[in-house]
CSV table of C-alpha atoms in Angstrom, one decimal:
chain,number,residue,atom,x,y,z
A,183,MET,CA,-22.0,-59.5,38.5
A,184,LYS,CA,-21.1,-61.1,41.8
A,185,ARG,CA,-23.3,-60.6,44.9
A,186,ILE,CA,-21.1,-59.6,47.9
A,187,TYR,CA,-21.1,-57.9,51.2
A,188,ASP,CA,-18.7,-54.9,50.8
A,189,PHE,CA,-16.1,-54.2,53.5
A,190,GLY,CA,-18.6,-51.9,55.2
A,191,ARG,CA,-20.8,-54.9,55.8
A,192,ARG,CA,-23.4,-53.8,53.2
A,193,PRO,CA,-25.1,-56.1,50.7
A,194,SER,CA,-23.8,-55.1,47.3
A,195,ALA,CA,-22.5,-56.5,44.0
A,196,ARG,CA,-19.3,-56.1,42.1
A,197,ASN,CA,-18.3,-56.6,38.5
A,198,TYR,CA,-15.0,-58.1,39.7
A,199,THR,CA,-14.0,-59.4,43.2
A,200,VAL,CA,-10.6,-59.9,44.7
A,201,ALA,CA,-10.9,-63.6,43.9
A,202,ASP,CA,-11.7,-62.7,40.2
A,203,LEU,CA,-8.6,-60.6,39.9
A,204,LYS,CA,-6.4,-63.3,41.4
A,205,ALA,CA,-7.8,-65.8,38.9
A,206,LEU,CA,-6.6,-63.7,36.0
A,207,LYS,CA,-3.1,-65.0,36.4
A,208,GLY,CA,-2.4,-67.5,33.6
A,209,SER,CA,-5.9,-67.1,32.1
A,210,GLY,CA,-4.8,-65.0,29.2
A,211,ARG,CA,-7.7,-62.6,29.9
A,212,LYS,CA,-6.9,-58.9,30.3
A,213,LEU,CA,-8.9,-56.3,32.1
A,214,SER,CA,-8.9,-52.5,31.6
A,215,MET,CA,-8.3,-50.0,34.4
A,216,SER,CA,-8.3,-46.2,34.5
A,217,ASN,CA,-8.4,-43.3,37.0
A,218,PRO,CA,-11.4,-41.0,36.6
A,219,ALA,CA,-10.8,-37.7,38.4
A,220,ASN,CA,-14.3,-36.4,38.6
A,221,ALA,CA,-18.0,-37.3,38.1
A,222,ALA,CA,-17.9,-36.7,34.4
A,223,GLU,CA,-14.9,-38.9,33.8
A,224,LEU,CA,-16.3,-41.5,36.1
A,225,ARG,CA,-19.6,-41.7,34.1
A,226,ALA,CA,-17.6,-41.9,30.9
A,227,CYS,CA,-15.5,-44.8,32.3
A,228,VAL,CA,-18.7,-46.7,33.3
A,229,GLU,CA,-20.4,-46.0,29.9
A,230,ALA,CA,-17.3,-47.1,28.0
A,231,GLY,CA,-17.1,-50.4,29.9
A,232,ILE,CA,-13.8,-49.8,31.7
A,233,ASP,CA,-13.4,-52.8,34.1
A,234,LEU,CA,-11.6,-51.4,37.1
A,235,LEU,CA,-11.3,-48.0,38.7
A,236,VAL,CA,-8.7,-46.4,40.9
A,237,VAL,CA,-9.6,-43.1,42.5
A,238,TRP,CA,-8.6,-40.6,45.2
A,239,ALA,CA,-9.8,-40.9,48.7
A,240,GLU,CA,-12.2,-38.0,48.5
A,241,GLN,CA,-14.0,-39.6,45.5
A,242,ILE,CA,-14.9,-42.9,47.0
A,243,GLU,CA,-18.4,-41.9,48.1
A,244,GLU,CA,-19.2,-40.4,44.7
A,245,VAL,CA,-17.9,-43.6,43.0
A,246,ARG,CA,-20.3,-45.6,45.0
A,247,GLN,CA,-23.2,-43.4,43.9
A,248,ILE,CA,-22.3,-43.3,40.2
A,249,ALA,CA,-20.6,-46.7,39.8
A,250,PRO,CA,-22.0,-48.8,42.7
A,251,HIS,CA,-20.9,-52.1,41.3
A,252,HIS,CA,-17.4,-51.3,39.9
A,253,PHE,CA,-14.3,-52.6,41.6
A,254,ALA,CA,-12.6,-49.5,42.8
A,255,GLY,CA,-9.2,-49.1,44.4
A,256,VAL,CA,-8.4,-46.2,46.8
A,257,GLY,CA,-5.5,-45.3,49.1
A,258,SER,CA,-3.2,-42.7,50.4
A,259,THR,CA,-0.1,-40.9,49.2
A,260,TRP,CA,3.3,-41.6,50.7
A,261,ALA,CA,3.5,-38.5,52.9
A,262,GLN,CA,-0.2,-38.2,53.7
A,263,PHE,CA,0.1,-39.8,57.1
A,264,GLY,CA,3.0,-40.1,59.5
A,265,THR,CA,2.2,-43.2,61.6
A,266,LEU,CA,0.9,-46.7,61.2
A,267,PRO,CA,-2.2,-46.0,63.3
A,268,GLU,CA,-3.1,-43.1,61.1
A,269,ILE,CA,-2.6,-45.2,57.9
A,270,MET,CA,-4.6,-48.0,59.4
A,271,ASP,CA,-7.5,-45.7,60.4
A,272,HIS,CA,-7.6,-44.2,56.9
A,273,ALA,CA,-7.5,-47.7,55.3
A,274,PHE,CA,-10.4,-48.9,57.4
A,275,GLU,CA,-12.3,-45.7,56.6
A,276,MET,CA,-11.8,-46.1,52.9
A,277,MET,CA,-12.9,-49.7,53.0
A,278,ARG,CA,-16.0,-48.8,55.1
A,279,LYS,CA,-16.9,-46.2,52.5
A,280,GLY,CA,-16.8,-48.8,49.6
A,281,GLY,CA,-13.2,-49.3,48.6
A,282,ASP,CA,-12.2,-52.7,47.3
A,283,MET,CA,-8.4,-52.4,47.8
A,284,TYR,CA,-6.1,-50.0,49.5
A,285,TYR,CA,-3.0,-48.4,47.8
A,286,THR,CA,0.1,-47.6,49.9
A,287,LEU,CA,3.7,-46.8,49.1
A,288,ARG,CA,4.9,-47.2,52.7
A,289,SER,CA,7.2,-49.9,54.2
A,290,TYR,CA,6.8,-53.6,54.0
A,291,ASP,CA,5.9,-53.5,57.7
A,292,VAL,CA,2.9,-51.2,56.9
A,293,MET,CA,1.9,-53.4,54.0
A,294,GLU,CA,2.0,-56.5,56.2
A,295,ALA,CA,0.1,-54.8,59.0
A,296,LEU,CA,-2.7,-53.8,56.6
A,297,ALA,CA,-2.8,-57.2,55.0
A,298,LYS,CA,-2.9,-59.0,58.3
A,299,GLU,CA,-6.2,-57.1,59.0
A,300,GLY,CA,-7.7,-58.5,55.9
A,301,ILE,CA,-7.3,-55.4,53.7
A,302,PRO,CA,-6.5,-56.1,50.0
A,303,VAL,CA,-3.3,-54.1,49.7
A,304,GLN,CA,-2.0,-52.6,46.5
A,305,SER,CA,1.5,-51.1,46.1
A,306,HIS,CA,3.8,-50.0,43.3
A,307,ILE,CA,7.0,-51.2,41.5
A,308,GLY,CA,9.1,-49.8,38.7
A,309,LEU,CA,8.9,-46.1,38.2
A,310,ILE,CA,7.4,-44.5,41.3
A,311,PRO,CA,7.2,-40.8,40.6
A,312,THR,CA,7.2,-40.0,44.4
A,313,PHE,CA,10.6,-41.6,44.6
A,314,SER,CA,12.1,-40.2,41.4
A,315,HIS,CA,14.8,-38.4,43.5
A,316,TYR,CA,16.3,-41.8,44.2
A,317,SER,CA,16.2,-43.0,40.6
A,318,GLY,CA,17.7,-39.9,39.1
A,319,GLY,CA,14.5,-38.6,37.6
A,320,LEU,CA,11.6,-40.1,35.7
A,321,ARG,CA,12.9,-43.0,33.7
A,322,ALA,CA,12.2,-46.6,32.7
A,323,PHE,CA,13.1,-49.5,35.0
A,324,GLY,CA,14.4,-53.0,34.4
A,325,ARG,CA,16.5,-52.4,31.3
A,326,THR,CA,19.5,-54.1,32.9
A,327,ALA,CA,19.6,-57.6,34.3
A,328,ASP,CA,20.6,-56.3,37.8
A,329,GLU,CA,17.7,-53.9,37.9
A,330,ALA,CA,15.3,-56.6,36.5
A,331,MET,CA,16.3,-58.9,39.4
A,332,GLU,CA,15.8,-56.2,41.9
A,333,ILE,CA,12.2,-55.7,40.6
A,334,TYR,CA,11.7,-59.5,41.0
A,335,ARG,CA,13.1,-59.4,44.6
A,336,THR,CA,10.9,-56.4,45.5
A,337,LEU,CA,7.8,-58.2,44.1
A,338,LYS,CA,8.6,-61.3,46.2
A,339,ARG,CA,9.1,-59.2,49.3
A,340,MET,CA,5.8,-57.6,48.7
A,341,GLU,CA,4.2,-61.0,48.2
A,342,ASP,CA,5.7,-62.2,51.5
A,343,ALA,CA,4.2,-59.1,53.2
A,344,GLY,CA,0.7,-60.1,51.9
A,345,VAL,CA,0.4,-57.5,49.0
A,346,PHE,CA,-2.5,-58.4,46.7
A,347,ALA,CA,-1.8,-56.2,43.7
A,348,VAL,CA,0.9,-53.8,42.3
A,349,GLU,CA,1.0,-51.0,39.8
A,350,ALA,CA,3.9,-52.0,37.5
A,351,GLU,CA,4.9,-48.7,35.9
A,352,CYS,CA,7.4,-48.2,33.1
A,353,ILE,CA,9.1,-51.6,33.5
A,354,ALA,CA,10.8,-53.3,30.5
A,355,GLU,CA,8.1,-55.5,29.0
A,356,GLU,CA,10.4,-58.6,29.0
A,357,VAL,CA,10.8,-58.2,32.7
A,358,LEU,CA,7.1,-58.1,33.6
A,359,GLU,CA,6.5,-61.0,31.2
A,360,ALA,CA,9.2,-63.1,33.0
A,361,VAL,CA,8.2,-62.3,36.6
A,362,ASN,CA,4.4,-62.1,36.3
A,363,GLY,CA,4.0,-65.9,36.4
A,364,LYS,CA,6.3,-66.3,39.3
A,365,THR,CA,4.2,-64.3,41.8
A,366,SER,CA,0.6,-64.5,43.1
A,367,ILE,CA,0.4,-60.7,43.0
A,368,VAL,CA,-2.0,-59.2,40.5
A,369,THR,CA,-0.1,-56.8,38.2
A,370,PHE,CA,-1.5,-53.6,36.8
A,371,SER,CA,0.7,-52.7,33.8
A,372,LEU,CA,1.1,-49.0,33.2
A,373,GLY,CA,3.6,-48.6,30.3
A,374,SER,CA,5.0,-52.1,31.0
A,375,GLY,CA,3.7,-54.1,28.1
A,376,LYS,CA,0.9,-56.6,27.7
A,377,ALA,CA,2.1,-59.2,30.3
A,378,GLY,CA,0.3,-57.5,33.2
A,379,ASP,CA,-2.9,-59.1,34.4
A,380,VAL,CA,-4.6,-55.7,34.1
A,381,ILE,CA,-3.7,-53.0,31.6
A,382,MET,CA,-3.9,-49.5,33.1
A,383,SER,CA,-3.8,-46.1,31.5
A,384,PHE,CA,-4.8,-42.6,32.7
A,385,VAL,CA,-8.0,-41.0,31.5
A,386,ALA,CA,-6.2,-37.9,30.3
A,387,ASP,CA,-3.8,-40.0,28.2
A,388,ILE,CA,-6.5,-42.3,26.8
A,389,CYS,CA,-8.6,-39.3,25.7
A,390,GLY,CA,-5.7,-37.2,24.3
A,391,GLU,CA,-6.0,-34.4,26.7
A,392,ALA,CA,-2.3,-33.8,27.4
A,393,SER,CA,-0.7,-30.8,25.6
A,394,GLU,CA,2.5,-31.2,23.6
A,395,GLU,CA,4.2,-28.9,26.1
A,396,SER,CA,3.5,-31.3,28.9
A,397,LYS,CA,5.6,-34.0,27.1
A,398,PRO,CA,3.5,-37.0,27.8
A,399,PRO,CA,5.4,-40.3,28.4
A,400,LYS,CA,6.0,-42.9,25.7
A,401,HIS,CA,3.2,-45.1,27.0
A,402,ALA,CA,0.6,-42.3,26.9
A,403,HIS,CA,-1.2,-43.4,23.7
A,404,ALA,CA,-4.1,-41.2,22.8
A,405,PHE,CA,-7.2,-43.0,21.6
A,406,GLY,CA,-9.1,-39.7,21.2
A,407,ASN,CA,-8.5,-36.0,20.9
A,408,VAL,CA,-10.4,-34.4,23.7
A,409,GLY,CA,-7.5,-31.8,23.9
A,410,ARG,CA,-8.8,-30.4,20.6
A,411,LEU,CA,-12.2,-29.9,22.2
A,412,HIS,CA,-10.7,-28.3,25.2
A,413,ARG,CA,-8.8,-25.9,23.0
A,414,GLN,CA,-11.9,-25.1,21.0
A,415,ILE,CA,-13.9,-24.5,24.2
A,416,HIS,CA,-11.1,-22.1,25.4
A,417,GLU,CA,-11.1,-20.2,22.1
A,418,GLU,CA,-14.9,-19.9,22.1
A,419,ARG,CA,-14.8,-18.7,25.7
A,420,VAL,CA,-12.2,-16.1,25.0
A,421,ALA,CA,-14.2,-14.9,21.9
A,422,ALA,CA,-17.4,-14.6,23.9
A,423,LEU,CA,-15.7,-12.7,26.7
A,424,ASN,CA,-14.0,-10.4,24.3
A,425,ALA,CA,-17.3,-9.7,22.5
A,426,PHE,CA,-19.0,-8.9,25.9
A,427,HIS,CA,-16.2,-6.6,26.9
A,428,SER,CA,-16.3,-4.8,23.5
A,429,GLU,CA,-20.0,-4.2,23.7
A,430,VAL,CA,-19.9,-2.9,27.2
A,431,ALA,CA,-17.1,-0.5,26.3
A,432,ALA,CA,-19.1,0.7,23.3
A,433,ALA,CA,-22.2,1.2,25.6
A,434,ASN,CA,-24.2,-1.2,23.5
A,435,PHE,CA,-24.8,-3.8,26.2
A,436,PRO,CA,-27.1,-4.7,27.9
A,437,TYR,CA,-29.4,-4.9,24.9
A,438,PRO,CA,-33.0,-3.9,25.0
A,439,GLN,CA,-34.2,-7.5,24.7
A,440,THR,CA,-32.2,-8.5,27.7
A,441,ASN,CA,-33.6,-5.8,29.9
A,442,ILE,CA,-36.7,-5.8,32.1
A,443,SER,CA,-39.4,-3.1,31.6
A,444,MET,CA,-42.2,-1.9,33.8
A,445,HIS,CA,-45.8,-2.8,33.1
A,446,PRO,CA,-47.7,-0.4,30.7
A,447,ASP,CA,-48.5,2.9,32.3
A,448,GLU,CA,-46.7,2.0,35.5
A,449,LYS,CA,-43.7,4.1,34.6
A,450,ASP,CA,-45.7,7.3,34.5
A,451,LYS,CA,-47.3,6.5,37.8
A,452,PHE,CA,-43.9,5.8,39.3
A,453,LEU,CA,-42.3,9.0,38.0
A,454,GLU,CA,-45.2,11.1,39.3
A,455,ALA,CA,-45.0,9.5,42.7
A,456,LEU,CA,-41.2,10.0,42.7
A,457,ASP,CA,-41.6,13.7,41.9
A,458,LYS,CA,-44.0,14.1,44.8
A,459,ALA,CA,-41.7,12.2,47.1
A,460,SER,CA,-38.8,14.4,46.3
């Protein structure tokens, strides 16, 4: 645990710092990363020993309550803000509230402007679901030499802009392996093989919560079967509601043991008073 001042100028501590993540390159050590979506998932990540967190903006204060010492990335979606001043204001707000890096999909100019202000900037290469229109749908990247070189060039442009880390999503593993040592950028591999400095996966995928109908991606390996428990809870809920409905329809519920009764002899007094009142 490293003693630090966070970006809000508060004394704190972190399991990993920006410097620690940069030092991963070439070390052979891998860290785990996931994206808890609520307090329960956040607590589970902490108890399980997940190294790094990435969360939505509205979660950051809760993260600092439940996981005060975990490195946590936060950011904005591509269309969330229209102008650089809006993005900059949001980035500073997230860092003041306890964020450790800021994610953006915006232009190199925006990335550079954030980095010049001392904000650890994270971006995204490979499959970017937001831009799947341009790529002809959700697909893998870097399976041809030309596309692999474009990934490298994009990575170097981000590096020149001051980007600190990238999510490398659904890139051919040979490509990430080849380019990872040629950049100072910390890579978070999501479906891009073992060469990333950090190995990332979604909580729902790790825990086996995706339904077969949702067609989870190839990299979504389930280490558990929480989906089975969700289905069991749903079945139990439906059965309970059905039993309640049936008992009401049959005029059996509420049951005597669930009702409230007057104190002894008070009913007679009440009925006598009621008769006189009417």
